[in-house]
Amino acid sequence: MDRIRIVGGSPLNGSIPISGAKNAALPLMIASLLTPETVILENVPRLSDVRQLMRILGNHGVDASIDGKRAGQADDAGETVRFSARTIVDTTAPYELVSRMRASFWVIAPLLARMGEARVSLPGGCAIGTRPVDLLLQALESLGAKIDIDAGYAVARAPSGGLRGGEVAFPKVTVGGTHTALMAATLAHGTTVIENAAREPEVVDLAQCLIGMGARIEGAGSSRIVVQGVTSLGGVRHPVLPDRIETGTYAMAVAMTGGDVLLRNARPELLQAALDVLAQTGAEVTSTNEGVRVRRNGGGIAPVDVTTEPFPGFPTDLQAQFMALMTRADGTSRIRETIFENRFMHVQELARLGARIRLDGDLAIVEGAPVLKGAPVMATDLRASVSLVIAALAAEGETMVHRVYHLDRGFEALEKKLVRCGAEVERISG
Ligand code: UD1
């Protein structure tokens, strides 16, 4: 198992290219199951979750091929990948494949919509709370599906004649639920209305791609989405939007270490709430034609209270990184996590570096410490592990981060991007 060795203390200076968003790429890839024609995705990040989903789609009969690099294309540009689901050969997504990544459960929607049946193992993924799929299944039932749970699998069947439009009213905002309802509704007969839909940019990206394939969707990005079903969908070429969580992560790293970094291709409107909070901590955040520039030269880190919320609020996927930043603040901050239970696994590991954090239910009270000291730590989930990297970059001495396969799921070329900005970071294989 690989480890990452970090020697803290260097400020970050330079430029970091922001990759395509993992959380957009995954549903876009899954949407390719809806059509026998070719879906070409550009700016796909090189991540283990993307590779794993390619294997899962391959099992259903999707042919995925990565285009070679074009002349003049930048080294750090994402990949262009062609997905072709000419024939679906299998409507079962087995436990061995699905259990490693929760988002792969979403294949249930296009399989059901196109083939009238799907048998998908109940998911695994990050160890952050129970993360049920009840709302996803209820959404499919609202479109006429009949669903049974059998031996760890969700077995879904469409009525004869296919799914039919209906009213999907989510009792709480769910990104995966909205993706699922959206994909299923595109091929249902009649009109579907999705109420209390997630407004995340990744939902909008999926809707735009589906519209490019011929779907009729209005209202994506608002909490009410209306879909008129069509009989078939075609091919499309679609660029994956830049990763707002990767953007926020490096922005917080710069606020932590000090320095001056341009986050190239970043789109500030995708994470305005987080950037506003960063500015309140004392970092200078500016939008440029090329992306977002973050600076902190001297001066302390002001403590700021934060509550995670669905988009456009402060994202839960940046909570751990922000907590790392607050461990060095000049005072006490309160961070409330409202999206997931049990999403504080990074607290114990941050404490190993000298952070002073007290937990009270969904609230973390972080008392800023003047110094952190390097130590061996363990990555526990995707976003938690990158919070350890941020803390280590500002800690005195050496930190060894174990189990970095969590990082490889969601952060493309992490150590390369940091090293180019002057950090002392090294991957140790084996
Ligand atoms: C997605 C993101 C993840 C992010 C999360 C919230 C991807 C691949 N993952 O996850 O990085 O942290 O959105 O922004 O895009 N819930 C239920 N029943 C359900 C579904 C969800 O109770 O059937 C609950 C969850 O337990 C959680 C809340 O709803 O408390 C939000 O979860 P959801 O938005 O669905 O998260 P994901 O789509 O899994």
Coordinates of C-alpha atoms and ligand atoms in Angstrom, one line a residue:
M1 CA 0.0 0.0 0.0
D2 CA 1.3 3.4 -1.0
R3 CA 2.1 6.1 1.6
I4 CA 2.6 9.8 1.3
R5 CA 5.5 11.6 3.1
I6 CA 5.0 15.3 3.8
V7 CA 7.5 17.7 5.3
G8 CA 5.5 20.8 6.4
G9 CA 6.4 24.4 6.5
S10 CA 6.8 25.5 2.9
P11 CA 4.3 28.1 1.5
L12 CA 2.6 27.1 -1.8
N13 CA 3.4 29.3 -4.8
G14 CA 2.6 28.8 -8.4
S15 CA -0.3 27.4 -10.4
I16 CA -2.5 24.2 -10.0
P17 CA -4.6 22.9 -12.8
I18 CA -8.1 21.9 -11.6
S19 CA -9.2 18.6 -13.0
G20 CA -12.7 17.5 -14.2
A21 CA -15.1 16.8 -11.3
K22 CA -15.2 13.2 -10.1
N23 CA -18.8 13.8 -8.9
A24 CA -19.8 15.0 -12.3
A25 CA -17.9 12.4 -14.3
L26 CA -19.5 9.5 -12.5
P27 CA -23.1 10.2 -13.3
L28 CA -22.2 11.4 -16.8
M29 CA -20.5 8.0 -17.5
I30 CA -23.5 6.2 -16.1
A31 CA -25.8 8.2 -18.4
S32 CA -24.1 6.5 -21.4
L33 CA -26.2 3.4 -20.5
L34 CA -29.3 5.3 -21.7
T35 CA -28.3 5.2 -25.4
P36 CA -27.0 2.8 -28.0
E37 CA -25.0 5.7 -29.5
T38 CA -21.6 7.1 -28.5
V39 CA -21.3 9.4 -25.5
I40 CA -17.9 11.3 -25.7
L41 CA -16.8 12.9 -22.4
E42 CA -14.0 15.4 -22.3
N43 CA -11.9 16.4 -19.3
V44 CA -12.4 13.1 -17.5
P45 CA -10.1 13.0 -14.4
R46 CA -7.6 10.1 -14.0
L47 CA -9.0 8.6 -10.8
S48 CA -9.4 5.1 -9.4
D49 CA -13.2 5.7 -9.0
V50 CA -13.4 6.5 -12.8
R51 CA -11.5 3.3 -13.6
Q52 CA -13.7 1.3 -11.3
L53 CA -16.9 2.6 -12.9
M54 CA -15.5 1.8 -16.4
R55 CA -15.1 -1.8 -15.2
I56 CA -18.7 -1.8 -13.9
L57 CA -20.1 -0.3 -17.1
G58 CA -18.0 -2.8 -19.1
N59 CA -19.8 -5.6 -17.3
H60 CA -23.1 -4.3 -18.7
G61 CA -21.6 -4.2 -22.2
V62 CA -20.3 -0.6 -22.5
D63 CA -17.3 -0.2 -24.6
A64 CA -15.1 2.5 -23.2
S65 CA -12.0 3.8 -25.1
I66 CA -9.7 6.6 -24.1
D67 CA -8.6 8.9 -27.0
G68 CA -4.9 9.5 -27.5
K69 CA -3.4 12.9 -26.6
R70 CA -4.0 15.5 -29.3
A71 CA -1.2 17.7 -30.6
G72 CA -0.9 20.9 -28.6
Q73 CA -3.0 19.5 -25.8
A74 CA -1.7 20.4 -22.3
D75 CA -0.1 17.6 -20.3
D76 CA -2.5 18.1 -17.4
A77 CA -5.7 18.2 -19.6
G78 CA -8.2 15.4 -18.6
E79 CA -8.9 12.4 -20.8
T80 CA -11.4 12.2 -23.6
V81 CA -13.3 8.9 -23.2
R82 CA -15.8 7.4 -25.6
F83 CA -18.6 5.3 -24.1
S84 CA -20.7 3.1 -26.3
A85 CA -23.5 1.0 -24.9
R86 CA -24.7 -0.4 -28.2
T87 CA -26.0 -3.5 -26.6
I88 CA -26.7 -4.1 -22.9
V89 CA -25.5 -7.6 -22.2
D90 CA -26.2 -7.8 -18.5
T91 CA -28.7 -5.9 -16.3
T92 CA -27.1 -7.2 -13.1
A93 CA -24.5 -5.1 -11.2
P94 CA -22.8 -7.5 -8.9
Y95 CA -21.6 -7.1 -5.3
E96 CA -17.9 -7.5 -6.1
L97 CA -18.0 -4.4 -8.4
V98 CA -20.6 -2.2 -6.7
S99 CA -19.5 -2.6 -3.1
R100 CA -16.4 -0.5 -3.7
M101 CA -18.1 2.6 -4.8
R102 CA -21.5 3.9 -3.7
A103 CA -22.2 6.0 -6.8
S104 CA -22.2 2.8 -9.0
F105 CA -25.6 2.0 -7.5
W106 CA -27.0 4.8 -9.8
V107 CA -26.7 2.4 -12.8
I108 CA -30.1 1.1 -11.6
A109 CA -31.9 4.1 -13.2
P110 CA -30.6 3.9 -16.8
L111 CA -30.8 0.1 -16.9
L112 CA -34.4 0.1 -15.7
A113 CA -35.3 2.9 -18.0
R114 CA -33.8 1.4 -21.1
M115 CA -34.1 -2.4 -20.4
G116 CA -37.1 -2.5 -18.1
E117 CA -35.2 -4.3 -15.4
A118 CA -32.1 -4.0 -13.2
R119 CA -30.6 -6.1 -10.4
V120 CA -28.1 -4.0 -8.5
S121 CA -26.2 -4.8 -5.3
L122 CA -26.8 -2.5 -2.4
P123 CA -23.8 -0.1 -2.2
G124 CA -20.7 0.3 -0.2
G125 CA -18.4 3.4 -0.6
C126 CA -17.1 5.8 2.0
A127 CA -17.6 4.9 5.7
I128 CA -19.5 8.1 6.4
G129 CA -22.7 7.1 8.2
T130 CA -25.3 4.7 7.0
R131 CA -26.0 6.3 3.6
P132 CA -29.2 4.5 2.6
V133 CA -30.7 4.3 -0.9
D134 CA -34.4 4.4 0.2
L135 CA -35.0 7.7 -1.5
L136 CA -33.5 6.6 -4.8
L137 CA -35.8 3.5 -4.8
Q138 CA -38.8 5.5 -3.8
A139 CA -38.1 7.9 -6.7
L140 CA -38.1 4.9 -9.1
E141 CA -41.3 3.6 -7.6
S142 CA -42.9 7.0 -8.3
L143 CA -42.2 6.2 -12.0
G144 CA -44.1 2.9 -11.7
A145 CA -41.1 0.6 -11.0
K146 CA -41.7 -2.4 -8.7
I147 CA -38.7 -3.0 -6.4
D148 CA -37.8 -6.0 -4.2
I149 CA -34.8 -6.4 -2.0
D150 CA -33.4 -9.9 -2.5
A151 CA -30.2 -11.3 -1.1
G152 CA -28.5 -7.9 -0.8
Y153 CA -29.7 -6.8 -4.2
A154 CA -32.3 -4.2 -5.3
V155 CA -34.3 -5.9 -8.0
A156 CA -36.3 -3.4 -10.1
R157 CA -38.8 -4.0 -12.8
A158 CA -40.6 -1.4 -15.0
P159 CA -44.3 -2.0 -15.7
S160 CA -45.0 -3.5 -19.1
G161 CA -44.7 -0.7 -21.6
G162 CA -42.0 0.9 -19.6
L163 CA -41.6 3.6 -16.8
R164 CA -44.2 6.3 -16.8
G165 CA -43.8 9.9 -15.7
G166 CA -44.8 10.8 -12.1
E167 CA -44.3 13.1 -9.2
V168 CA -41.1 12.6 -7.2
A169 CA -41.1 14.7 -4.0
F170 CA -37.9 14.2 -2.0
P171 CA -38.3 14.6 1.8
K172 CA -34.6 15.7 1.9
V173 CA -32.2 16.9 -0.7
T174 CA -30.3 14.1 -2.2
V175 CA -27.8 14.4 -5.0
G176 CA -27.8 10.7 -6.0
G177 CA -31.6 10.6 -5.7
T178 CA -31.9 13.6 -8.1
H179 CA -29.4 12.0 -10.6
T180 CA -31.4 8.8 -10.4
A181 CA -34.8 10.4 -10.9
L182 CA -33.5 12.5 -13.7
M183 CA -32.0 9.6 -15.7
A184 CA -35.0 7.4 -15.2
A185 CA -37.5 10.1 -16.2
T186 CA -35.8 10.9 -19.5
L187 CA -37.1 7.7 -21.1
A188 CA -40.4 7.4 -19.1
H189 CA -43.7 8.0 -20.9
G190 CA -45.1 11.4 -20.0
T191 CA -44.1 14.1 -17.6
T192 CA -42.1 13.8 -14.4
V193 CA -41.8 16.6 -11.8
I194 CA -39.0 16.3 -9.3
E195 CA -39.6 18.5 -6.2
N196 CA -37.0 19.4 -3.7
A197 CA -34.4 18.4 -6.2
A198 CA -30.7 18.9 -5.5
R199 CA -29.3 22.1 -7.0
E200 CA -25.7 21.0 -7.1
P201 CA -23.6 22.0 -10.2
E202 CA -23.1 18.3 -10.9
V203 CA -26.9 17.9 -11.3
V204 CA -26.9 20.7 -13.8
D205 CA -24.0 19.2 -15.7
L206 CA -25.8 15.8 -16.0
A207 CA -29.0 17.6 -17.2
Q208 CA -27.0 19.5 -19.8
C209 CA -25.4 16.3 -21.1
L210 CA -28.9 14.6 -21.2
I211 CA -30.3 17.6 -23.1
G212 CA -27.5 17.2 -25.5
M213 CA -28.6 13.5 -26.0
G214 CA -32.1 14.7 -26.8
A215 CA -33.8 14.7 -23.4
R216 CA -36.4 17.4 -22.5
I217 CA -35.5 18.8 -19.1
E218 CA -36.3 22.2 -17.6
G219 CA -35.4 23.7 -14.2
A220 CA -32.1 21.9 -13.4
G221 CA -30.2 24.0 -10.9
S222 CA -33.5 24.9 -9.2
S223 CA -35.4 22.8 -6.7
R224 CA -38.1 21.8 -9.2
I225 CA -37.1 19.9 -12.3
V226 CA -39.6 19.0 -15.0
V227 CA -38.8 16.2 -17.5
Q228 CA -40.8 15.3 -20.6
G229 CA -40.0 11.7 -21.5
V230 CA -38.7 10.9 -25.0
T231 CA -38.7 7.5 -26.7
S232 CA -34.9 7.3 -27.3
L233 CA -31.7 9.3 -26.7
G234 CA -28.7 9.8 -28.9
G235 CA -25.0 10.4 -28.7
V236 CA -23.3 13.6 -27.4
R237 CA -19.9 15.2 -26.8
H238 CA -19.8 16.8 -23.4
P239 CA -17.0 18.3 -21.2
V240 CA -17.0 17.4 -17.5
L241 CA -17.2 20.6 -15.4
P242 CA -14.2 21.5 -13.2
D243 CA -14.0 20.0 -9.7
R244 CA -15.3 22.5 -7.1
I245 CA -14.2 20.3 -4.3
E246 CA -10.6 20.0 -5.6
T247 CA -10.7 23.8 -6.1
G248 CA -11.8 24.3 -2.5
T249 CA -9.3 21.8 -1.2
Y250 CA -6.2 23.6 -2.7
A251 CA -7.7 27.0 -1.8
M252 CA -7.7 25.9 1.8
A253 CA -4.2 24.4 1.5
V254 CA -2.9 27.9 0.4
A255 CA -4.8 29.6 3.2
M256 CA -3.2 27.2 5.6
T257 CA 0.4 27.4 4.4
G258 CA 0.4 30.9 3.1
G259 CA 1.6 31.8 -0.5
D260 CA 0.0 32.7 -3.7
V261 CA -1.5 30.1 -6.1
L262 CA -3.6 30.4 -9.3
L263 CA -6.2 27.5 -9.4
R264 CA -6.4 27.2 -13.2
N265 CA -9.8 26.5 -14.8
A266 CA -11.6 26.8 -11.5
R267 CA -15.0 28.4 -11.6
P268 CA -15.7 30.5 -8.5
E269 CA -19.5 30.4 -8.9
L270 CA -19.4 26.7 -8.2
L271 CA -18.1 27.2 -4.6
Q272 CA -18.9 30.8 -3.7
A273 CA -20.0 29.9 -0.2
A274 CA -16.7 28.3 0.6
L275 CA -14.7 31.1 -1.1
D276 CA -16.6 33.7 1.0
V277 CA -15.7 31.8 4.2
L278 CA -12.0 31.6 3.1
A279 CA -12.0 35.3 2.6
Q280 CA -13.4 35.8 6.1
T281 CA -10.4 33.7 7.5
G282 CA -8.1 36.4 6.0
A283 CA -7.1 34.8 2.7
E284 CA -7.3 37.0 -0.4
V285 CA -9.5 35.3 -3.1
T286 CA -9.8 36.8 -6.5
S287 CA -11.4 35.6 -9.8
T288 CA -9.3 36.0 -12.9
N289 CA -9.9 35.0 -16.6
E290 CA -7.8 31.9 -15.9
G291 CA -9.5 30.7 -12.7
V292 CA -9.3 31.6 -9.0
R293 CA -6.3 33.1 -7.3
V294 CA -5.8 32.5 -3.6
R295 CA -3.2 34.4 -1.5
R296 CA -2.2 34.7 2.1
N297 CA 1.0 36.5 2.9
G298 CA 1.7 36.9 6.6
G299 CA -1.2 37.7 8.9
G300 CA -3.0 35.1 11.0
I301 CA -5.9 32.8 10.2
A302 CA -9.2 34.2 11.6
P303 CA -11.6 31.6 13.1
V304 CA -14.9 31.3 11.3
D305 CA -18.0 29.2 12.1
V306 CA -19.4 27.0 9.4
T307 CA -22.5 24.8 8.9
T308 CA -22.6 22.4 6.0
E309 CA -25.6 22.6 3.7
P310 CA -26.8 21.4 0.3
F311 CA -25.7 23.7 -2.6
P312 CA -25.4 26.7 -2.7
G313 CA -24.4 26.3 1.0
F314 CA -21.0 25.3 2.3
P315 CA -20.4 21.8 1.0
T316 CA -20.0 18.8 3.3
D317 CA -17.2 17.6 1.0
L318 CA -15.1 20.6 2.2
Q319 CA -15.9 20.2 5.9
A320 CA -12.8 18.1 6.8
Q321 CA -10.4 20.4 4.8
F322 CA -11.9 23.5 6.5
M323 CA -11.5 21.9 9.9
A324 CA -7.8 21.3 9.1
L325 CA -7.4 25.0 8.4
M326 CA -9.2 26.0 11.6
T327 CA -6.8 23.9 13.7
R328 CA -4.3 26.8 13.1
A329 CA -6.7 29.7 13.5
D330 CA -6.2 32.5 16.1
G331 CA -9.2 31.4 18.2
T332 CA -12.1 29.0 18.4
S333 CA -14.4 28.0 15.5
R334 CA -17.5 25.8 15.5
I335 CA -18.2 23.5 12.5
R336 CA -21.6 21.9 12.2
E337 CA -22.1 18.9 9.9
T338 CA -25.7 18.6 8.8
I339 CA -25.5 16.3 5.7
F340 CA -23.9 13.1 7.0
E341 CA -23.8 11.6 10.5
N342 CA -20.4 10.2 11.5
R343 CA -18.4 12.5 9.2
F344 CA -15.9 13.4 11.8
M345 CA -13.4 10.5 11.4
H346 CA -10.6 12.9 10.6
V347 CA -10.8 14.5 14.1
Q348 CA -8.8 11.7 15.8
E349 CA -6.2 11.8 13.1
L350 CA -5.9 15.6 13.2
A351 CA -5.5 15.3 17.0
R352 CA -2.4 13.2 16.3
L353 CA -0.8 16.3 14.7
G354 CA -1.7 18.4 17.8
A355 CA -5.1 19.7 16.8
R356 CA -7.5 20.5 19.6
I357 CA -11.0 19.5 18.6
R358 CA -14.0 18.6 20.8
L359 CA -17.0 16.8 19.4
D360 CA -20.6 17.4 20.6
G361 CA -23.0 15.5 18.3
D362 CA -23.0 17.1 14.9
L363 CA -20.8 20.0 16.2
A364 CA -17.0 20.2 16.2
I365 CA -15.4 22.9 18.4
V366 CA -12.0 23.6 17.1
E367 CA -9.6 25.5 19.2
G368 CA -6.7 26.9 17.0
A369 CA -3.3 25.7 18.0
P370 CA -0.1 27.8 17.4
V371 CA 1.8 24.8 16.0
L372 CA 1.0 21.4 14.6
K373 CA 3.7 18.6 14.7
G374 CA 4.1 15.9 12.0
A375 CA 3.2 12.3 12.9
P376 CA 2.1 9.1 11.2
V377 CA -1.6 9.3 10.4
M378 CA -4.2 7.1 8.6
A379 CA -6.5 8.2 5.7
T380 CA -10.0 7.0 6.5
D381 CA -12.2 8.3 3.7
L382 CA -11.7 10.5 0.6
R383 CA -12.2 14.0 1.9
A384 CA -11.0 13.2 5.5
S385 CA -7.7 12.0 4.1
V386 CA -7.0 15.2 2.2
S387 CA -7.6 17.2 5.3
L388 CA -4.6 15.3 6.8
V389 CA -2.5 16.4 3.9
I390 CA -3.5 20.0 4.4
A391 CA -2.7 19.9 8.1
A392 CA 0.6 18.1 7.4
L393 CA 1.6 20.9 4.9
A394 CA 1.6 23.3 7.8
A395 CA 2.9 21.0 10.5
E396 CA 6.5 21.1 11.8
G397 CA 8.5 18.1 10.6
E398 CA 7.4 14.9 8.8
T399 CA 4.0 13.4 8.5
M400 CA 3.5 10.0 6.9
V401 CA -0.1 9.5 5.5
H402 CA -1.0 5.8 5.3
R403 CA -3.8 4.2 3.2
V404 CA -3.6 6.8 0.4
Y405 CA -5.7 4.7 -1.9
H406 CA -8.6 6.9 -0.5
L407 CA -6.9 10.0 -2.0
D408 CA -6.5 8.3 -5.4
R409 CA -10.2 7.8 -5.6
G410 CA -10.8 11.6 -5.9
F411 CA -7.6 13.7 -6.3
E412 CA -5.8 13.5 -9.6
A413 CA -2.0 13.8 -9.3
L414 CA -2.2 15.3 -5.8
E415 CA 1.5 15.1 -4.9
K416 CA 2.6 16.3 -8.4
K417 CA 0.3 19.4 -8.1
L418 CA 1.6 20.2 -4.6
V419 CA 5.3 19.6 -5.4
R420 CA 5.1 22.0 -8.4
C421 CA 4.0 24.7 -5.9
G422 CA 7.0 24.1 -3.6
A423 CA 5.6 21.6 -1.1
E424 CA 7.8 18.8 0.1
V425 CA 5.6 15.8 -0.7
E426 CA 6.7 12.3 -1.9
R427 CA 4.8 9.1 -2.6
I428 CA 6.4 6.0 -1.3
S429 CA 5.2 2.9 -3.2
G430 CA 4.5 -0.5 -1.7
Ligands
UD1_1 C1 -23.1 12.9 -3.3 C2 -21.6 13.1 -3.5 C3 -20.9 13.2 -2.2 C4 -21.5 14.4 -1.4 C5 -23.0 14.2 -1.2 C6 -23.6 15.4 -0.6 C7 -21.1 11.9 -5.5 C8 -20.5 10.7 -6.2 N1 -21.1 11.9 -4.2 O1 -23.3 11.8 -2.5 O2 -19.5 13.5 -2.4 O3 -20.9 14.4 -0.1 O4 -23.6 14.1 -2.5 O5 -23.3 16.6 -1.2 O6 -21.7 12.7 -6.2 N2 -30.0 9.9 1.9 C9 -31.0 9.1 2.4 N3 -31.6 8.2 1.5 C10 -31.2 8.1 0.2 C11 -30.2 8.9 -0.3 C12 -29.6 9.8 0.6 O7 -31.4 9.2 3.5 O8 -31.8 7.2 -0.5 C13 -29.4 10.9 2.8 C14 -27.9 10.6 3.0 O9 -27.7 9.6 4.0 C15 -27.4 11.9 3.4 C16 -28.2 12.9 2.6 O10 -29.4 12.1 2.2 O11 -27.6 12.2 4.8 C17 -27.6 13.4 1.3 O12 -27.0 12.4 0.6 P1 -26.9 12.4 -1.0 O13 -27.0 13.8 -1.5 O14 -27.8 11.4 -1.6 O15 -25.4 12.0 -1.2 P2 -24.7 11.1 -2.4 O16 -25.5 11.4 -3.7 O17 -24.6 9.7 -2.0

